[in-house]
Coordinates of C-alpha atoms in Angstrom, one line a residue:
X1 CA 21.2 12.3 -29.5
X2 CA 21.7 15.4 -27.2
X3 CA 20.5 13.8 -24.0
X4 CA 20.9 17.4 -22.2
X5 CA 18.6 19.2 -24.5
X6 CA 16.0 16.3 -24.1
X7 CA 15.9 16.4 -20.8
X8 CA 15.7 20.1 -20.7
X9 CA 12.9 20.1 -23.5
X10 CA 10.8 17.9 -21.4
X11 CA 11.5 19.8 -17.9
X12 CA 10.6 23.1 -20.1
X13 CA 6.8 21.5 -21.3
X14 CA 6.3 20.5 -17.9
X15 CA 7.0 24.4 -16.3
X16 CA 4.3 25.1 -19.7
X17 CA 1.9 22.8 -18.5
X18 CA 2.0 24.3 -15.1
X19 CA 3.0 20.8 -13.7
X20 CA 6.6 21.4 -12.7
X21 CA 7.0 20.3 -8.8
X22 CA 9.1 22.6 -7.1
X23 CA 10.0 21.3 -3.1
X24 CA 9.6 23.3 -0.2
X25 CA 12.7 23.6 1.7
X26 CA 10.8 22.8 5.0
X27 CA 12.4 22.0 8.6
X28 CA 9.9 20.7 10.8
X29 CA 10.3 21.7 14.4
X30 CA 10.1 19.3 16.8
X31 CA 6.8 19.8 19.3
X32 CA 5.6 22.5 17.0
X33 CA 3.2 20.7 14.6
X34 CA 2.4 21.9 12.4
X35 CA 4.6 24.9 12.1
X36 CA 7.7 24.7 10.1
X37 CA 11.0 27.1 8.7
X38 CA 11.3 27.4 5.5
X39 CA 14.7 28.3 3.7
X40 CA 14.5 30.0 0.6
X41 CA 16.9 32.5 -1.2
X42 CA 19.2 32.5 1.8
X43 CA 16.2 33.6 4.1
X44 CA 13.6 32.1 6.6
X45 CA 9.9 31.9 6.4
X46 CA 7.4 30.7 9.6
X47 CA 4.8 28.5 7.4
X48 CA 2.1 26.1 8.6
X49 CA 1.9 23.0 6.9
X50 CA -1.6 21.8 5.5
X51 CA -0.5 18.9 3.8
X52 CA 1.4 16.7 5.6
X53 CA 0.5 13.1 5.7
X54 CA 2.0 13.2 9.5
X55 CA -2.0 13.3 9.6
X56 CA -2.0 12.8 13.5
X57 CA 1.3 15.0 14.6
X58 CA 2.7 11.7 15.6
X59 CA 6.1 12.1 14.3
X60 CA 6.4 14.6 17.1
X61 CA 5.0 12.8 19.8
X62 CA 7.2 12.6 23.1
X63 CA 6.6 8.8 23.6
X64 CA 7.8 8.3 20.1
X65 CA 10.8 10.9 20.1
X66 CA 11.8 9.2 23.4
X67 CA 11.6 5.3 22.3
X68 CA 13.7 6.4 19.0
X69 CA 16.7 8.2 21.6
X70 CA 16.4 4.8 23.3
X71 CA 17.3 2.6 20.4
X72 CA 19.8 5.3 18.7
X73 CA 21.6 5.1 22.2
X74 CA 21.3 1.5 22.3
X75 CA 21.7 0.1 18.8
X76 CA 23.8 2.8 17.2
X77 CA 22.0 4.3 13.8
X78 CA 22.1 1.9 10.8
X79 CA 20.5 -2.0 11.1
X80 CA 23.9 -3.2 9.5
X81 CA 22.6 -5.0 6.8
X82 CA 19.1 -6.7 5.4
X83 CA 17.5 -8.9 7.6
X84 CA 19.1 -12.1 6.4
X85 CA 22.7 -10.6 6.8
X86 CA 23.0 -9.2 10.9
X87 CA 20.1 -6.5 10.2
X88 CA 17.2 -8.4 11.8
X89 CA 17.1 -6.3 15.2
X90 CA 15.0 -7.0 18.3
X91 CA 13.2 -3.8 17.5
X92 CA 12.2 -5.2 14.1
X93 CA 11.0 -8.8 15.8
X94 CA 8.8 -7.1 18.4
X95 CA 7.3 -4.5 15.7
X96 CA 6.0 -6.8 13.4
X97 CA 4.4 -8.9 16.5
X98 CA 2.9 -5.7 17.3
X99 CA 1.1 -5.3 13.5
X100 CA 0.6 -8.4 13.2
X101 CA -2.0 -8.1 16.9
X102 CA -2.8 -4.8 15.5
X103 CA -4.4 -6.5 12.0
X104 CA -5.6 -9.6 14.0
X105 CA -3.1 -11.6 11.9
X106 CA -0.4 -14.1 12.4
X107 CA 2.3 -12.7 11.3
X108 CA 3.8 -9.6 9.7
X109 CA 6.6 -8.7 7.6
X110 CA 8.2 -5.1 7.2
X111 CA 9.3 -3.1 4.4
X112 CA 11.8 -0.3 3.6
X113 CA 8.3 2.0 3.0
X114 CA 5.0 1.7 2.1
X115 CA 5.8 1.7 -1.9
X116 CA 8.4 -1.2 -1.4
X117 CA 5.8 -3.0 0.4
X118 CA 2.8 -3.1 -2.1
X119 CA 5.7 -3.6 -5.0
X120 CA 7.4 -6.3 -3.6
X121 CA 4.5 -8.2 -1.9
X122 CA 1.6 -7.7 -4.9
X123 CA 4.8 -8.6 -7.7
X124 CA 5.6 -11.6 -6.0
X125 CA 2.3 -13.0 -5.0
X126 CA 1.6 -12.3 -8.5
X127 CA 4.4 -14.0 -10.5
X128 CA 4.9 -16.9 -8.1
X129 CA 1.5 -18.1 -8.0
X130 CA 0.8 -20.2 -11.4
X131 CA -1.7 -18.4 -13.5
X132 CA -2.5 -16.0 -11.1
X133 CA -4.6 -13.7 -12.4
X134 CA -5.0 -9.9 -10.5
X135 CA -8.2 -7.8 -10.3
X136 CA -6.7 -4.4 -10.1
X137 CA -9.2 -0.8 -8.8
X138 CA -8.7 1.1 -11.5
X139 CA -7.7 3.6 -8.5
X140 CA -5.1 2.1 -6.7
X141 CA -1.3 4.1 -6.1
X142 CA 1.7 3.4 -8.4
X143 CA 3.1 1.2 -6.4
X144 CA 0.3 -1.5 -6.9
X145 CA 0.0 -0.8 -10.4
X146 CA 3.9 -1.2 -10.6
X147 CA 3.8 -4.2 -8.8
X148 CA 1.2 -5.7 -10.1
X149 CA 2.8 -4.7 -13.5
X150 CA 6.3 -6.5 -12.8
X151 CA 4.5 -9.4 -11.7
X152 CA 3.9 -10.1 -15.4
X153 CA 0.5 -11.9 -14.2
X154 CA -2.7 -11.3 -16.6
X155 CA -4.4 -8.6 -15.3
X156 CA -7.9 -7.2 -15.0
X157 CA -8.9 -3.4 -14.1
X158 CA -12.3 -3.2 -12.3
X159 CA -14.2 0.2 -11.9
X160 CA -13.9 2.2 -8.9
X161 CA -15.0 0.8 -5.6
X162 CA -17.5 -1.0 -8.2
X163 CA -18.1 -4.5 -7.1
X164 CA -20.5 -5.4 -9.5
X165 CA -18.0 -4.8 -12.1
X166 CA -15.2 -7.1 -10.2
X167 CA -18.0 -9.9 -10.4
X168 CA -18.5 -9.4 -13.9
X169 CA -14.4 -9.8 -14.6
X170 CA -14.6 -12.7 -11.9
X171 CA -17.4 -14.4 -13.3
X172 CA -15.0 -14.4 -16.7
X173 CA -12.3 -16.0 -15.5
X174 CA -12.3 -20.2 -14.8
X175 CA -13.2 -21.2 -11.4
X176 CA -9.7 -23.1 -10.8
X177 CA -7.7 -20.2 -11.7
X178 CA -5.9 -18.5 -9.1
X179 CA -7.2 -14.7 -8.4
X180 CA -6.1 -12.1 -6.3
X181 CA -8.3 -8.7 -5.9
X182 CA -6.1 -5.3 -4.9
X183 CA -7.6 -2.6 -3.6
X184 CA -7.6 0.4 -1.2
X185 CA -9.6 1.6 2.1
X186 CA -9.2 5.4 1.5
X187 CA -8.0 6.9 -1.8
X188 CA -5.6 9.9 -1.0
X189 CA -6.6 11.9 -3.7
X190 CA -10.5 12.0 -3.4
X191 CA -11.0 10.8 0.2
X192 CA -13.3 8.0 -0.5
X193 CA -13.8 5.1 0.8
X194 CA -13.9 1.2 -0.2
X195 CA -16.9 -0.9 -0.1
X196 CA -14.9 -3.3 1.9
X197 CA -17.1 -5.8 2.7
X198 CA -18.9 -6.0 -0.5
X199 CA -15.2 -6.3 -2.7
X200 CA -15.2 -9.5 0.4
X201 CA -18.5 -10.6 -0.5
X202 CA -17.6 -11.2 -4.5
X203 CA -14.2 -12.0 -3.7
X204 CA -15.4 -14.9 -1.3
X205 CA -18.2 -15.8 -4.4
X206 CA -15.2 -16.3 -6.3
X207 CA -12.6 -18.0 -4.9
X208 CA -10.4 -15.1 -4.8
X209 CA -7.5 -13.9 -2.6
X210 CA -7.8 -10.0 -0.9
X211 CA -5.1 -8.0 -0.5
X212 CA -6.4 -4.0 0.8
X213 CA -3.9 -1.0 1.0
X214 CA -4.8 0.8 4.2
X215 CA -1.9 3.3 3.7
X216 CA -4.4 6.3 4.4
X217 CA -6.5 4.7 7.2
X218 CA -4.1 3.0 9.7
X219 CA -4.1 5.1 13.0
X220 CA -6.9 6.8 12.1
X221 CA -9.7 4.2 12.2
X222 CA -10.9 1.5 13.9
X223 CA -11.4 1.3 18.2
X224 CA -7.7 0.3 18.2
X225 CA -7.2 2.7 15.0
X226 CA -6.0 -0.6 12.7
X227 CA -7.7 1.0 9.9
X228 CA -10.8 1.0 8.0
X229 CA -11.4 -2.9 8.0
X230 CA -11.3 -2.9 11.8
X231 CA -13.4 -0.4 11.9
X232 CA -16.5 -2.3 10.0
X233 CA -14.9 -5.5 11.6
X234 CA -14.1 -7.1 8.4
X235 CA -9.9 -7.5 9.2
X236 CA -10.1 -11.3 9.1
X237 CA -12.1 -11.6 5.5
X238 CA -8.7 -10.0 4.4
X239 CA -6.1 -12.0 2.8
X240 CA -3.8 -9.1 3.1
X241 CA -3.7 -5.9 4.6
X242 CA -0.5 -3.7 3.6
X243 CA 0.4 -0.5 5.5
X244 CA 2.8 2.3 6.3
X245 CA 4.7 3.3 9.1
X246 CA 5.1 7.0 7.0
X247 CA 2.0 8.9 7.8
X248 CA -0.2 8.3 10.9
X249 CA 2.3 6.3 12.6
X250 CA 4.9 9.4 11.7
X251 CA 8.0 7.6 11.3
X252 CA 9.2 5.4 8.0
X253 CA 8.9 2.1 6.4
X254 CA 5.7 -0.5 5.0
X255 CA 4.8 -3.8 6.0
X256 CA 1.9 -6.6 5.2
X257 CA 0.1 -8.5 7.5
X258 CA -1.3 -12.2 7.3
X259 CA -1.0 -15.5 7.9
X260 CA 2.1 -17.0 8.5
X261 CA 2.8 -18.9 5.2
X262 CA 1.9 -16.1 3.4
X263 CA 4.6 -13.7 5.2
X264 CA 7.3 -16.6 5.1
X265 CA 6.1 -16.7 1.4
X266 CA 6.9 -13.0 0.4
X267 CA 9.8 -13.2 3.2
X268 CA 11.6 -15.9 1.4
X269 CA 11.0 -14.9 -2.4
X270 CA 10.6 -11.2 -2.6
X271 CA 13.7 -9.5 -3.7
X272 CA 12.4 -6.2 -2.5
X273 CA 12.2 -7.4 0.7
X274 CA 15.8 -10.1 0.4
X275 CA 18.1 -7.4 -1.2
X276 CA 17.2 -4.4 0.6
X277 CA 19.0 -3.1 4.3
X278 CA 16.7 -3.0 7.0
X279 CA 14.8 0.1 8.8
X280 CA 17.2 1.3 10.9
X281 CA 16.4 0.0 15.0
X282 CA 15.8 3.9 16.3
X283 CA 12.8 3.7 13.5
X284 CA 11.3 0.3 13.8
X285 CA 11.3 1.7 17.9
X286 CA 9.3 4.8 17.1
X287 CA 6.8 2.6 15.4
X288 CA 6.5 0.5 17.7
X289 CA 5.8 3.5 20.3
X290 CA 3.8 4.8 17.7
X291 CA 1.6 2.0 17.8
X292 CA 1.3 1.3 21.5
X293 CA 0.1 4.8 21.7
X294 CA -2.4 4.5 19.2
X295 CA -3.7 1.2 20.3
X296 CA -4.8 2.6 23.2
X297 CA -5.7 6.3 23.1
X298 CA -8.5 7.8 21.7
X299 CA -7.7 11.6 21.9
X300 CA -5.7 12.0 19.0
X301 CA -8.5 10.3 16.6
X302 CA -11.5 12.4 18.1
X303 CA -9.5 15.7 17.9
X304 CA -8.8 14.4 14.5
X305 CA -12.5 14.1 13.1
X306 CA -12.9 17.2 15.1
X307 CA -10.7 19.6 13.2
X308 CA -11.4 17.9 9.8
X309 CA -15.4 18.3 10.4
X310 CA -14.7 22.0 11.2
X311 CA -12.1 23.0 8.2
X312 CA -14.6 21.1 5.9
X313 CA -17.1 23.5 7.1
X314 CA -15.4 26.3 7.0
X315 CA -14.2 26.0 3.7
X316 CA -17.9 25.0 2.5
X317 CA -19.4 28.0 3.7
X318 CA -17.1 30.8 2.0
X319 CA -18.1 28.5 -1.1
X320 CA -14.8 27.1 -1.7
X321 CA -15.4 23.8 -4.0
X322 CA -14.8 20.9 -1.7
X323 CA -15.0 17.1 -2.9
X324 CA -17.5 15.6 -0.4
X325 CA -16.4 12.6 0.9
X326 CA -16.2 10.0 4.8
X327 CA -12.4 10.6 4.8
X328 CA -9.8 13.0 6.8
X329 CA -8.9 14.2 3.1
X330 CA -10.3 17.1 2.3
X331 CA -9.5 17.7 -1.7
X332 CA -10.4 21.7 -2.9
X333 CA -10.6 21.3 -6.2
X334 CA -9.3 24.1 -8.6
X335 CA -9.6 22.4 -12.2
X336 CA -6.8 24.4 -13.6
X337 CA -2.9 23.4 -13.4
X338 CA -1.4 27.1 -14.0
X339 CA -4.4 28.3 -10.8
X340 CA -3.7 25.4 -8.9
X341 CA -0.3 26.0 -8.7
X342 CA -0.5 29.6 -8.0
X343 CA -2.2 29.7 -5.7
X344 CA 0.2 27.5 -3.6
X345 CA 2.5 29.3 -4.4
X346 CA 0.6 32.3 -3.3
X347 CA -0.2 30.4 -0.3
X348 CA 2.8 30.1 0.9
X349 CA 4.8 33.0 -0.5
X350 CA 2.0 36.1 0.8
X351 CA 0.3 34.1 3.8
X352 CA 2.9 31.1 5.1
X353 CA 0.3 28.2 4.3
X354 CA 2.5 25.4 2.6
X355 CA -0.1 23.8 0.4
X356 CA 1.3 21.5 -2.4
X357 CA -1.0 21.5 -5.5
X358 CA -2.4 18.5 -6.5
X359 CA -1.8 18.1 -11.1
X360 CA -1.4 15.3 -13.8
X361 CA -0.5 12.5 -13.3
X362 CA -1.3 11.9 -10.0
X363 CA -5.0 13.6 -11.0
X364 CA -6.5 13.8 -14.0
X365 CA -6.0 16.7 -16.0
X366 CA -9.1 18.6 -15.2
X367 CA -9.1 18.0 -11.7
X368 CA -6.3 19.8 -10.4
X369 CA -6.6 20.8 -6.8
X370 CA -5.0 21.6 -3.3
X371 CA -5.2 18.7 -0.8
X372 CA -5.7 19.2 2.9
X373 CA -5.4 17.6 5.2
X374 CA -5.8 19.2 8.8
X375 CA -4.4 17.4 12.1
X376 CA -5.2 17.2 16.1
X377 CA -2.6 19.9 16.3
X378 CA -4.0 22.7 14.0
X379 CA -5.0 25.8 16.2
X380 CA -8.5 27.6 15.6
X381 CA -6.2 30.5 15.1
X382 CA -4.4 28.1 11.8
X383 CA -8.1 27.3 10.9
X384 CA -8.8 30.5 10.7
X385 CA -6.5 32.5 8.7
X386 CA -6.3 29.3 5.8
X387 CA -9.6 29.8 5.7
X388 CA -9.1 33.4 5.4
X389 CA -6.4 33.1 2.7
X390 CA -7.9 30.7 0.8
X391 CA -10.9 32.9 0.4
X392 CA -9.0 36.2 -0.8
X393 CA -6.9 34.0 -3.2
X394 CA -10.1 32.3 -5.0
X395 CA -11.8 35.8 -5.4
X396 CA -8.3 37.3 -6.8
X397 CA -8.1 34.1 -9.2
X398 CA -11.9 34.8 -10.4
X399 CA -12.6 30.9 -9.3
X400 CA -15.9 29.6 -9.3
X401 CA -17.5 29.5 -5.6
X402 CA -20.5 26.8 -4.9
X403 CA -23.6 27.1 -3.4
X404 CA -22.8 26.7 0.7
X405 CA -23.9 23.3 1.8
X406 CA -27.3 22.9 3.5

């Protein structure tokens, strides 16, 4: 077999397809959220970043910047090894006490990132429990389904946020067999929401465990801004609750929260978790930073809904397609891969708005889009010339607009 020319056949049908990712050579300036220099062709380019999961600017925050010099001063860079082998740190003790009082849980348990997390923790729940059986959203990320997957356990898909339908798939199984439902607060590519306590409700009817990614929600929600269960107070119906330190918190890493057994459990069996070196201690410190921030301040939430109410708006009344939804996300749907992806490239290229489109597979092929997602830290000035560029771009495209909403 020519390996080259296979690989090169199916890099060429993606580029056809309009699905080839390109990366954005992007260097993020610290205190200047959301502003960035990008490096192309030798050159430099002043772009604002529309984007970035960073959704509260908090991987420029001076509390955090300042506890991560701290701990790089203190601890030296790396952790040294996983946690069993000299890379447990102080800074990785006191951070998973601090989730774990965040979630309203007993313990916690941290993870290389937020993919590790959900594939180590949902894989070895999965296997290790006999029979388990799991009830899978038929919208959950790649790195439930992949868990969930290498688990080898029997597994059921349930319609979206549909809790009738898990009752139905419930109501199949025996009442002695082991069951485990996995689902999402917030979906990051359409924004919406989980009917939290009702999944509980049917779950409880059941017999079944819970275990809710709140990737996309922690920081954001919530009086302490723990996520969406905190928000409707329904944290302690929750078997587990897995999270990311890699987007509101604005560092790096995952971790699950719950009881104690259940952390020793995955702790003790997961290889993801065993076989992997731990966050390094300047990281684990700006999470922690993070997190104390976030526990206790309000601005950067308010501000938050603020600019997302008035970019939603904005958008909506130039007739720019928006997908409605109770989320930060706000997805502009385009419904074309080749469009999609030039307009971002337009985007970025005629007006410095870094934009990455949104195709197959992470979408289904019909619902390309662009996928904003606006922070404290956007200026009415940023506001207005997306809105601005967005607008010229959709007329020279000849995309459909929609009625503005009432």
């Amino acid at each position: 077999m020519d390996f080259e020319a296979f690989f090169q056949s199916e890099i060429d049908g993606l580029r056809q397809e309009g699905r080839y990712r390109v990366f954005a050579d992007l260097e993020r300036r610290a205190g200047g959220f959301p502003k960035a220099t990008r490096h192309i062709d030798g050159k430099t380019q002043e772009v604002t970043v529309w984007c970035s999961n960073d959704y509260l600017g908090m991987g420029q925050n001076p509390d955090v910047l300042a506890a991560m010099h701290q701990a790089l001063d203190l601890c030296g860079a790396g952790a040294g090894g996983t946690r069993n082998i000299s890379g447990t740190n102080h800074n990785h003790v006191l951070l998973e006490q601090e989730l774990a009082d965040w979630h309203q849980k007993q313990a916690a348990l941290l993870f290389s990132s937020g993919y590790v997390s959900n594939w180590a923790a949902l894989s070895t729940l999965a296997s290790r429990i006999p029979g388990c059986v799991v009830l899978s959203d038929e919208g959950n990320h790649a790195s439930m389904i992949e868990g969930i997957r290498h688990s080898g356990a029997q597994r059921l898909i349930f319609r979206h946020n549909d809790a009738a339908h898990l009752d139905e798939l419930l109501a199949s199984l025996p009442r002695e067999t082991p069951k485990l439902v996995a689902f999402e607060s917030v979906y990051s590519m359409d924004g919406d929401i989980a009917p939290i306590g009702a999944i509980c409700d049917v779950a409880d009817k059941h017999g079944a465990m819970t275990y809710l990614d709140e990737v996309h929600a922690v920081g954001l929600y919530g009086p302490r801004g723990a996520g969406v269960a905190e928000r409707e107070g329904l944290m302690d119906r929750l078997t587990v609750i897995e999270g990311t330190l890699g987007k509101a918190i604005g560092v790096f890493g995952g971790y699950v929260a719950g009881s104690t057994a259940m952390c020793d459990f995955i702790r003790s069996f997961a290889s993801g978790f065993i076989f992997t070196t731990a966050l390094p201690p300047a990281v684990a410190a700006g999470a922690l930073a993070s997190i104390r921030h976030l526990k206790q301040s309000q601005t950067e939430r308010a501000m938050h809904r603020q600019r997302v109410m008035e970019v939603r708006a904005r958008l909506e009344a130039k007739g720019i397609p928006v997908m409605r939804n109770d989320s930060h996300i706000i997805p502009v749907m385009v419904g074309d891969p080749v469009k999609c992806k030039l307009i971002s490239d337009w985007l970025l290229e005629r007006y410095g708005v870094y934009i990455q489109p949104i195709n197959y597979p992470t979408v289904k092929r019909g619902t390309e889009r662009l996928r904003i997602t606006p922070s404290p830290l956007h200026s009415d000035a940023d506001i207005d010339h997306l809105v601005h560029a967005l607008s010229e771009l959709w007329s020279q495209c000849a995309l459909n607009r929609v009625a503005a909403a009432a």
